[in-house]
Amino acid sequence: MAAYDTILVEARGAVGLITLNRPKALNALSDQLMTELGRALDGFEADDAIGAIVVTGSDKAFAAGADIKEAAGFTFIGAHKANFITAKWERLAACRKPTIAAVAGYALGGGCELAMMADFILAADTAQFALPEVTIGTIPGAGGTQRLTRLVGKSKAMEMVLSARRMDAVEAERAGLVSRVIPAAELVDEAVRVGERIAALSRPIVMMAKDAVNAAYETTLAEGVKVERRIFYATFATEDQKEGMTAFAEKRHADWKNR
Ligand code: DAK
């Protein structure tokens, strides 16, 4: 496996586990870290042995944001010309395989934005979410104003973006930002267990299901329902649909072929 300085990468069975690892900077998302994260995601996406990907941080911080020290010197024209690393930042959102963010401690600014790019967030009871960019003279720039608003609604998103208020794990679950709250000591193991459950299913069917849910964020309800229907019909062109329904009728476990 490729060498990385700012992340740890391992396969746990069929789950790719990426741990953000800049402890001295609370996992601030430097350009190097985002580059390495992108490479690790590319690797897991290309690896047929991997069926789901978990991204996590440390007990203290999932990530305390983009690296402020690195970003301090950015200029408008420099950022505009280089498209301010945007493609690297969108890499997690662009994953075709299922992705889980396992968040403990701080998920601030870009850290919160990165977590929201995963398919879902499992939060430790220690997790704290915030978009505090206004406190350093800028606004969220990696999708935060859009994804948070879609996830928790305008009122809570506005309050968080305008006042930088932190949301704890309990509130985040209540608001729909995270799917579940888990005791911190069990977070990563539970995230990997969920990843394994997903990875044990038919890979193409799971990816189709993911595409269908994602359509809800991109289109109107009527259009989204049409997208879902087309994908639903498409499942009947797979061997795994035949196997899944036959296995149910024969009272046995399905033997997925990923075809
Ligand atoms: N960047 C760089 N270093 C950071 C950092 C960050 N975001 N957060 C913490 N650190 C560093 C601290 O500077 C300190 O380093 P040393 O001074 O020891 O060298 C070390 O981590 C430990 O931090 P503290 O001493 O501050 O630790 P505390 O426990 O006292 O406080 C804290 C923890 C998380 C409350 C505090 O560190 C903090 O407020 N951090 C900053 C949080 C923040 O404002 N985050 C938002 C940053 S803006 C985009 C992509 C991304 C973004 C925008 C656009 N595009 C693709 C277009 C994102 C922007 C942001 O995230």
mmCIF file of C-alpha atoms and ligand atoms in Angstrom:
data_model
loop_
_atom_site.group_PDB
_atom_site.id
_atom_site.type_symbol
_atom_site.label_atom_id
_atom_site.label_comp_id
_atom_site.label_asym_id
_atom_site.label_seq_id
_atom_site.Cartn_x
_atom_site.Cartn_y
_atom_site.Cartn_z
ATOM 1 C CA MET A 1 0.000 0.000 0.000
ATOM 2 C CA ALA A 2 1.228 3.522 -0.851
ATOM 3 C CA ALA A 3 3.036 5.505 1.849
ATOM 4 C CA TYR A 4 1.230 8.432 3.432
ATOM 5 C CA ASP A 5 2.366 11.092 5.907
ATOM 6 C CA THR A 6 -0.944 12.573 7.023
ATOM 7 C CA ILE A 7 -3.370 9.654 6.963
ATOM 8 C CA LEU A 8 -3.358 5.999 7.959
ATOM 9 C CA VAL A 9 -4.809 3.580 5.467
ATOM 10 C CA GLU A 10 -5.763 -0.030 6.052
ATOM 11 C CA ALA A 11 -8.177 -2.639 4.806
ATOM 12 C CA ARG A 12 -10.291 -4.264 7.491
ATOM 13 C CA GLY A 13 -11.800 -7.167 5.623
ATOM 14 C CA ALA A 14 -13.843 -5.639 2.828
ATOM 15 C CA VAL A 15 -13.831 -2.186 4.437
ATOM 16 C CA GLY A 16 -11.290 0.465 3.562
ATOM 17 C CA LEU A 17 -10.432 2.461 6.680
ATOM 18 C CA ILE A 18 -8.830 5.883 6.329
ATOM 19 C CA THR A 19 -7.746 7.652 9.522
ATOM 20 C CA LEU A 20 -6.874 11.342 9.302
ATOM 21 C CA ASN A 21 -3.607 11.616 11.161
ATOM 22 C CA ARG A 22 -2.164 15.059 11.866
ATOM 23 C CA PRO A 23 -2.617 14.924 15.651
ATOM 24 C CA LYS A 24 -0.545 18.027 16.398
ATOM 25 C CA ALA A 25 -2.826 20.132 14.190
ATOM 26 C CA LEU A 26 -6.081 18.418 15.203
ATOM 27 C CA ASN A 27 -6.201 16.881 11.734
ATOM 28 C CA ALA A 28 -6.373 20.266 10.009
ATOM 29 C CA LEU A 29 -7.009 19.493 6.364
ATOM 30 C CA SER A 30 -3.853 20.637 4.654
ATOM 31 C CA ASP A 31 -3.363 20.397 0.924
ATOM 32 C CA GLN A 32 -1.102 17.410 1.480
ATOM 33 C CA LEU A 33 -3.731 15.651 3.588
ATOM 34 C CA MET A 34 -6.446 16.260 1.011
ATOM 35 C CA THR A 35 -4.124 15.011 -1.749
ATOM 36 C CA GLU A 36 -3.344 11.872 0.227
ATOM 37 C CA LEU A 37 -6.995 11.335 1.098
ATOM 38 C CA GLY A 38 -7.841 11.549 -2.599
ATOM 39 C CA ARG A 39 -5.165 9.000 -3.452
ATOM 40 C CA ALA A 40 -6.378 6.618 -0.761
ATOM 41 C CA LEU A 41 -9.973 6.944 -1.977
ATOM 42 C CA ASP A 42 -8.830 6.313 -5.561
ATOM 43 C CA GLY A 43 -7.057 3.178 -4.336
ATOM 44 C CA PHE A 44 -10.073 1.800 -2.474
ATOM 45 C CA GLU A 45 -12.434 2.660 -5.314
ATOM 46 C CA ALA A 46 -10.237 0.678 -7.713
ATOM 47 C CA ASP A 47 -9.874 -2.305 -5.362
ATOM 48 C CA ASP A 48 -12.489 -5.008 -5.977
ATOM 49 C CA ALA A 49 -11.871 -6.424 -2.507
ATOM 50 C CA ILE A 50 -13.252 -3.246 -0.930
ATOM 51 C CA GLY A 51 -17.004 -2.720 -0.685
ATOM 52 C CA ALA A 52 -17.274 0.275 1.660
ATOM 53 C CA ILE A 53 -15.035 3.038 2.944
ATOM 54 C CA VAL A 54 -14.847 4.543 6.436
ATOM 55 C CA VAL A 55 -13.157 7.895 7.051
ATOM 56 C CA THR A 56 -12.354 8.748 10.640
ATOM 57 C CA GLY A 57 -10.068 10.947 12.746
ATOM 58 C CA SER A 58 -8.812 10.822 16.314
ATOM 59 C CA ASP A 59 -10.692 10.785 19.616
ATOM 60 C CA LYS A 60 -10.132 14.535 19.932
ATOM 61 C CA ALA A 61 -10.757 15.647 16.382
ATOM 62 C CA PHE A 62 -12.237 14.278 13.208
ATOM 63 C CA ALA A 63 -10.776 17.471 11.722
ATOM 64 C CA ALA A 64 -10.636 21.033 13.057
ATOM 65 C CA GLY A 65 -11.093 22.480 9.590
ATOM 66 C CA ALA A 66 -9.045 23.427 6.594
ATOM 67 C CA ASP A 67 -5.487 24.305 7.552
ATOM 68 C CA ILE A 68 -5.923 27.958 8.539
ATOM 69 C CA LYS A 69 -2.179 28.603 8.555
ATOM 70 C CA GLU A 70 -1.967 27.383 4.959
ATOM 71 C CA ALA A 71 -5.103 29.255 3.846
ATOM 72 C CA ALA A 72 -4.166 32.569 5.477
ATOM 73 C CA GLY A 73 -2.128 33.735 2.489
ATOM 74 C CA PHE A 74 -4.587 32.807 -0.253
ATOM 75 C CA THR A 75 -5.549 35.556 -2.669
ATOM 76 C CA PHE A 76 -8.720 35.777 -4.723
ATOM 77 C CA ILE A 77 -6.922 35.513 -8.014
ATOM 78 C CA GLY A 78 -4.679 32.692 -6.822
ATOM 79 C CA ALA A 79 -7.643 30.691 -5.547
ATOM 80 C CA HIS A 80 -9.644 31.465 -8.685
ATOM 81 C CA LYS A 81 -6.849 30.408 -11.026
ATOM 82 C CA ALA A 82 -6.099 27.205 -9.155
ATOM 83 C CA ASN A 83 -9.804 26.587 -8.486
ATOM 84 C CA PHE A 84 -8.726 26.456 -4.818
ATOM 85 C CA ILE A 85 -8.181 22.730 -4.558
ATOM 86 C CA THR A 86 -11.880 22.196 -5.126
ATOM 87 C CA ALA A 87 -11.585 18.908 -7.015
ATOM 88 C CA LYS A 88 -9.547 17.416 -4.173
ATOM 89 C CA TRP A 89 -12.152 18.528 -1.681
ATOM 90 C CA GLU A 90 -15.019 17.011 -3.627
ATOM 91 C CA ARG A 91 -13.294 13.629 -3.976
ATOM 92 C CA LEU A 92 -15.123 12.028 -1.037
ATOM 93 C CA ALA A 93 -18.491 13.245 -2.330
ATOM 94 C CA ALA A 94 -17.652 11.777 -5.734
ATOM 95 C CA CYS A 95 -17.003 8.249 -4.428
ATOM 96 C CA ARG A 96 -19.145 5.608 -6.077
ATOM 97 C CA LYS A 97 -18.640 3.106 -3.279
ATOM 98 C CA PRO A 98 -20.543 3.669 -0.020
ATOM 99 C CA THR A 99 -18.735 5.971 2.406
ATOM 100 C CA ILE A 100 -19.165 6.489 6.135
ATOM 101 C CA ALA A 101 -17.699 9.330 8.191
ATOM 102 C CA ALA A 102 -17.016 8.173 11.758
ATOM 103 C CA VAL A 103 -16.748 11.411 13.707
ATOM 104 C CA ALA A 104 -15.396 11.858 17.242
ATOM 105 C CA GLY A 105 -14.440 15.192 18.766
ATOM 106 C CA TYR A 106 -14.203 18.313 16.645
ATOM 107 C CA ALA A 107 -15.679 18.379 13.151
ATOM 108 C CA LEU A 108 -15.270 22.073 12.458
ATOM 109 C CA GLY A 109 -15.362 24.057 9.243
ATOM 110 C CA GLY A 110 -13.863 21.933 6.493
ATOM 111 C CA GLY A 111 -13.934 18.978 8.905
ATOM 112 C CA CYS A 112 -17.703 19.240 9.168
ATOM 113 C CA GLU A 113 -17.919 19.788 5.408
ATOM 114 C CA LEU A 114 -15.806 16.707 4.731
ATOM 115 C CA ALA A 115 -17.976 14.577 7.045
ATOM 116 C CA MET A 116 -21.089 15.803 5.230
ATOM 117 C CA MET A 117 -19.616 14.605 1.929
ATOM 118 C CA ALA A 118 -19.791 11.004 3.163
ATOM 119 C CA ASP A 119 -22.967 9.022 2.534
ATOM 120 C CA PHE A 120 -23.737 9.149 6.226
ATOM 121 C CA ILE A 121 -22.169 10.175 9.488
ATOM 122 C CA LEU A 122 -21.865 8.013 12.586
ATOM 123 C CA ALA A 123 -21.038 10.254 15.526
ATOM 124 C CA ALA A 124 -19.303 9.459 18.789
ATOM 125 C CA ASP A 125 -21.009 10.943 21.831
ATOM 126 C CA THR A 126 -18.042 13.353 21.959
ATOM 127 C CA ALA A 127 -18.630 14.770 18.474
ATOM 128 C CA GLN A 128 -19.040 18.498 17.978
ATOM 129 C CA PHE A 129 -20.040 20.009 14.666
ATOM 130 C CA ALA A 130 -19.659 23.647 13.652
ATOM 131 C CA LEU A 131 -19.075 25.924 10.708
ATOM 132 C CA PRO A 132 -17.089 28.679 12.448
ATOM 133 C CA GLU A 133 -15.622 30.297 9.308
ATOM 134 C CA VAL A 134 -17.243 33.682 10.030
ATOM 135 C CA THR A 135 -15.080 33.908 13.150
ATOM 136 C CA ILE A 136 -11.963 33.954 10.966
ATOM 137 C CA GLY A 137 -13.280 36.314 8.322
ATOM 138 C CA THR A 138 -14.590 33.958 5.692
ATOM 139 C CA ILE A 139 -17.520 31.646 4.993
ATOM 140 C CA PRO A 140 -17.748 27.886 4.442
ATOM 141 C CA GLY A 141 -16.289 27.108 1.030
ATOM 142 C CA ALA A 142 -16.450 23.338 0.654
ATOM 143 C CA GLY A 143 -20.201 22.913 0.391
ATOM 144 C CA GLY A 144 -21.054 23.681 4.026
ATOM 145 C CA THR A 145 -23.765 26.260 3.450
ATOM 146 C CA GLN A 146 -25.453 23.949 0.955
ATOM 147 C CA ARG A 147 -25.090 20.515 2.513
ATOM 148 C CA LEU A 148 -25.824 21.593 6.089
ATOM 149 C CA THR A 149 -28.942 23.445 4.957
ATOM 150 C CA ARG A 150 -30.194 20.396 3.097
ATOM 151 C CA LEU A 151 -29.440 18.141 6.058
ATOM 152 C CA VAL A 152 -30.820 20.186 8.969
ATOM 153 C CA GLY A 153 -32.970 22.889 7.347
ATOM 154 C CA LYS A 154 -32.575 26.626 7.012
ATOM 155 C CA SER A 155 -33.077 27.751 10.579
ATOM 156 C CA LYS A 156 -30.446 25.575 12.227
ATOM 157 C CA ALA A 157 -28.041 25.972 9.303
ATOM 158 C CA MET A 158 -28.390 29.752 9.408
ATOM 159 C CA GLU A 159 -27.783 29.846 13.134
ATOM 160 C CA MET A 160 -24.715 27.658 12.823
ATOM 161 C CA VAL A 161 -23.236 29.507 9.846
ATOM 162 C CA LEU A 162 -23.987 33.011 11.137
ATOM 163 C CA SER A 163 -23.096 32.508 14.801
ATOM 164 C CA ALA A 164 -20.597 29.610 14.636
ATOM 165 C CA ARG A 165 -22.546 27.782 17.335
ATOM 166 C CA ARG A 166 -21.420 24.200 17.876
ATOM 167 C CA MET A 167 -23.851 21.328 17.710
ATOM 168 C CA ASP A 168 -23.205 18.328 19.948
ATOM 169 C CA ALA A 169 -23.818 14.728 18.926
ATOM 170 C CA VAL A 170 -27.260 14.461 20.513
ATOM 171 C CA GLU A 171 -28.510 17.583 18.755
ATOM 172 C CA ALA A 172 -26.850 16.480 15.519
ATOM 173 C CA GLU A 173 -28.755 13.204 15.601
ATOM 174 C CA ARG A 174 -32.018 14.944 16.457
ATOM 175 C CA ALA A 175 -31.478 17.381 13.581
ATOM 176 C CA GLY A 176 -30.675 14.648 11.054
ATOM 177 C CA LEU A 177 -27.048 15.594 10.520
ATOM 178 C CA VAL A 178 -25.846 12.209 11.763
ATOM 179 C CA SER A 179 -27.537 8.852 11.468
ATOM 180 C CA ARG A 180 -26.609 7.559 14.934
ATOM 181 C CA VAL A 181 -24.670 8.380 18.103
ATOM 182 C CA ILE A 182 -22.301 5.723 19.423
ATOM 183 C CA PRO A 183 -20.131 5.596 22.557
ATOM 184 C CA ALA A 184 -16.734 7.006 21.549
ATOM 185 C CA ALA A 185 -14.818 3.843 22.429
ATOM 186 C CA GLU A 186 -16.934 1.811 20.006
ATOM 187 C CA LEU A 187 -17.146 4.298 17.144
ATOM 188 C CA VAL A 188 -14.622 2.937 14.666
ATOM 189 C CA ASP A 189 -15.446 -0.724 15.282
ATOM 190 C CA GLU A 190 -19.133 0.003 14.800
ATOM 191 C CA ALA A 191 -18.468 2.022 11.636
ATOM 192 C CA VAL A 192 -16.400 -0.862 10.251
ATOM 193 C CA ARG A 193 -19.166 -3.320 11.218
ATOM 194 C CA VAL A 194 -21.727 -1.240 9.327
ATOM 195 C CA GLY A 195 -19.297 -1.008 6.410
ATOM 196 C CA GLU A 196 -18.891 -4.800 6.453
ATOM 197 C CA ARG A 197 -22.646 -5.270 6.415
ATOM 198 C CA ILE A 198 -22.887 -3.061 3.339
ATOM 199 C CA ALA A 199 -19.835 -4.628 1.678
ATOM 200 C CA ALA A 200 -21.357 -8.096 2.090
ATOM 201 C CA LEU A 201 -24.292 -7.146 -0.151
ATOM 202 C CA SER A 202 -24.338 -6.981 -3.936
ATOM 203 C CA ARG A 203 -21.918 -4.184 -4.811
ATOM 204 C CA PRO A 204 -23.728 -2.937 -7.938
ATOM 205 C CA ILE A 205 -27.117 -2.985 -6.203
ATOM 206 C CA VAL A 206 -25.764 -0.995 -3.244
ATOM 207 C CA MET A 207 -24.223 1.537 -5.632
ATOM 208 C CA MET A 208 -27.529 1.876 -7.452
ATOM 209 C CA ALA A 209 -29.301 2.443 -4.128
ATOM 210 C CA LYS A 210 -26.761 5.147 -3.287
ATOM 211 C CA ASP A 211 -27.320 6.844 -6.655
ATOM 212 C CA ALA A 212 -31.070 6.822 -6.072
ATOM 213 C CA VAL A 213 -30.821 8.454 -2.624
ATOM 214 C CA ASN A 214 -28.364 11.032 -3.961
ATOM 215 C CA ALA A 215 -30.853 11.989 -6.664
ATOM 216 C CA ALA A 216 -33.069 13.344 -3.880
ATOM 217 C CA TYR A 217 -30.535 16.124 -3.393
ATOM 218 C CA GLU A 218 -30.225 17.025 -7.043
ATOM 219 C CA THR A 219 -33.734 17.060 -8.452
ATOM 220 C CA THR A 220 -37.394 17.736 -7.801
ATOM 221 C CA LEU A 221 -39.476 15.041 -6.093
ATOM 222 C CA ALA A 222 -41.200 14.100 -9.351
ATOM 223 C CA GLU A 223 -37.895 13.847 -11.220
ATOM 224 C CA GLY A 224 -36.276 11.965 -8.325
ATOM 225 C CA VAL A 225 -39.073 9.408 -8.280
ATOM 226 C CA LYS A 226 -38.518 8.882 -12.012
ATOM 227 C CA VAL A 227 -34.796 8.408 -11.449
ATOM 228 C CA GLU A 228 -35.552 5.896 -8.699
ATOM 229 C CA ARG A 229 -37.945 4.005 -10.948
ATOM 230 C CA ARG A 230 -35.400 3.765 -13.753
ATOM 231 C CA ILE A 231 -32.749 2.493 -11.356
ATOM 232 C CA PHE A 232 -35.253 0.088 -9.802
ATOM 233 C CA TYR A 233 -36.051 -1.360 -13.237
ATOM 234 C CA ALA A 234 -32.320 -1.594 -13.927
ATOM 235 C CA THR A 235 -31.809 -3.853 -10.913
ATOM 236 C CA PHE A 236 -33.859 -6.462 -12.776
ATOM 237 C CA ALA A 237 -31.144 -6.594 -15.421
ATOM 238 C CA THR A 238 -28.655 -7.908 -12.862
ATOM 239 C CA GLU A 239 -27.864 -11.502 -11.927
ATOM 240 C CA ASP A 240 -27.818 -10.452 -8.297
ATOM 241 C CA GLN A 241 -31.509 -9.481 -8.344
ATOM 242 C CA LYS A 242 -32.360 -12.983 -9.643
ATOM 243 C CA GLU A 243 -30.086 -14.536 -7.035
ATOM 244 C CA GLY A 244 -31.451 -12.373 -4.196
ATOM 245 C CA MET A 245 -35.077 -13.183 -4.849
ATOM 246 C CA THR A 246 -34.399 -16.866 -5.595
ATOM 247 C CA ALA A 247 -32.390 -17.183 -2.376
ATOM 248 C CA PHE A 248 -35.270 -15.641 -0.415
ATOM 249 C CA ALA A 249 -37.738 -18.131 -1.899
ATOM 250 C CA GLU A 250 -35.349 -21.025 -1.219
ATOM 251 C CA LYS A 251 -34.760 -19.819 2.388
ATOM 252 C CA ARG A 252 -30.985 -19.522 1.997
ATOM 253 C CA HIS A 253 -28.418 -16.722 1.972
ATOM 254 C CA ALA A 254 -27.838 -15.068 -1.375
ATOM 255 C CA ASP A 255 -24.539 -15.760 -3.072
ATOM 256 C CA TRP A 256 -23.838 -12.383 -4.643
ATOM 257 C CA LYS A 257 -21.826 -12.350 -7.851
ATOM 258 C CA ASN A 258 -21.654 -8.569 -8.175
ATOM 259 C CA ARG A 259 -23.081 -8.889 -11.652
HETATM 260 N N1 DAK B 1 -5.746 24.899 10.967
HETATM 261 C C1 DAK B 1 -4.466 24.855 11.351
HETATM 262 N N2 DAK B 1 -4.078 24.516 12.596
HETATM 263 C C2 DAK B 1 -5.035 24.217 13.492
HETATM 264 C C3 DAK B 1 -6.397 24.234 13.152
HETATM 265 C C4 DAK B 1 -6.769 24.589 11.815
HETATM 266 N N3 DAK B 1 -8.027 24.587 11.380
HETATM 267 N N4 DAK B 1 -7.119 23.885 14.252
HETATM 268 C C5 DAK B 1 -6.218 23.662 15.224
HETATM 269 N N5 DAK B 1 -4.971 23.855 14.778
HETATM 270 C C6 DAK B 1 -3.715 23.711 15.503
HETATM 271 C C7 DAK B 1 -3.503 24.855 16.465
HETATM 272 O O1 DAK B 1 -2.975 25.975 15.793
HETATM 273 C C8 DAK B 1 -2.542 24.239 17.441
HETATM 274 O O2 DAK B 1 -1.265 24.239 16.863
HETATM 275 P P1 DAK B 1 0.029 24.794 17.670
HETATM 276 O O3 DAK B 1 -0.325 26.171 18.098
HETATM 277 O O4 DAK B 1 0.150 23.831 18.830
HETATM 278 O O5 DAK B 1 1.151 24.700 16.695
HETATM 279 C C9 DAK B 1 -3.000 22.798 17.512
HETATM 280 O O6 DAK B 1 -3.769 22.575 16.341
HETATM 281 C C10 DAK B 1 -3.907 22.531 18.711
HETATM 282 O O7 DAK B 1 -4.947 23.479 18.682
HETATM 283 P P2 DAK B 1 -5.346 24.354 19.958
HETATM 284 O O8 DAK B 1 -4.170 24.628 20.812
HETATM 285 O O9 DAK B 1 -6.117 25.507 19.452
HETATM 286 O O10 DAK B 1 -6.281 23.307 20.713
HETATM 287 P P3 DAK B 1 -7.525 23.620 21.665
HETATM 288 O O11 DAK B 1 -7.899 22.293 22.214
HETATM 289 O O12 DAK B 1 -7.195 24.729 22.614
HETATM 290 O O13 DAK B 1 -8.676 24.161 20.694
HETATM 291 C C11 DAK B 1 -10.074 24.100 18.703
HETATM 292 C C12 DAK B 1 -9.236 23.302 19.738
HETATM 293 C C13 DAK B 1 -10.522 23.120 17.627
HETATM 294 C C14 DAK B 1 -11.310 24.700 19.395
HETATM 295 C C15 DAK B 1 -9.219 25.245 18.104
HETATM 296 O O14 DAK B 1 -7.984 24.684 17.657
HETATM 297 C C16 DAK B 1 -9.853 25.928 16.941
HETATM 298 O O15 DAK B 1 -10.732 26.775 17.114
HETATM 299 N N6 DAK B 1 -9.412 25.602 15.701
HETATM 300 C C17 DAK B 1 -9.861 26.280 14.502
HETATM 301 C C18 DAK B 1 -11.253 25.864 14.130
HETATM 302 C C19 DAK B 1 -11.750 26.569 12.888
HETATM 303 O O16 DAK B 1 -11.951 27.796 12.839
HETATM 304 N N7 DAK B 1 -11.969 25.803 11.807
HETATM 305 C C20 DAK B 1 -12.480 26.323 10.571
HETATM 306 C C21 DAK B 1 -11.343 26.656 9.660
HETATM 307 S S1 DAK B 1 -11.867 27.351 8.097
HETATM 308 C C22 DAK B 1 -12.557 24.969 0.661
HETATM 309 C C23 DAK B 1 -12.208 23.900 1.445
HETATM 310 C C24 DAK B 1 -12.280 23.994 2.820
HETATM 311 C C25 DAK B 1 -12.614 25.150 3.436
HETATM 312 C C26 DAK B 1 -12.960 26.224 2.654
HETATM 313 C C27 DAK B 1 -12.927 26.116 1.266
HETATM 314 N N8 DAK B 1 -12.547 24.886 -0.773
HETATM 315 C C28 DAK B 1 -12.254 23.602 -1.422
HETATM 316 C C29 DAK B 1 -12.933 25.949 -1.619
HETATM 317 C C30 DAK B 1 -12.635 25.190 4.894
HETATM 318 C C31 DAK B 1 -12.388 26.221 5.694
HETATM 319 C C32 DAK B 1 -12.203 26.004 7.157
HETATM 320 O O17 DAK B 1 -12.290 24.918 7.641
#
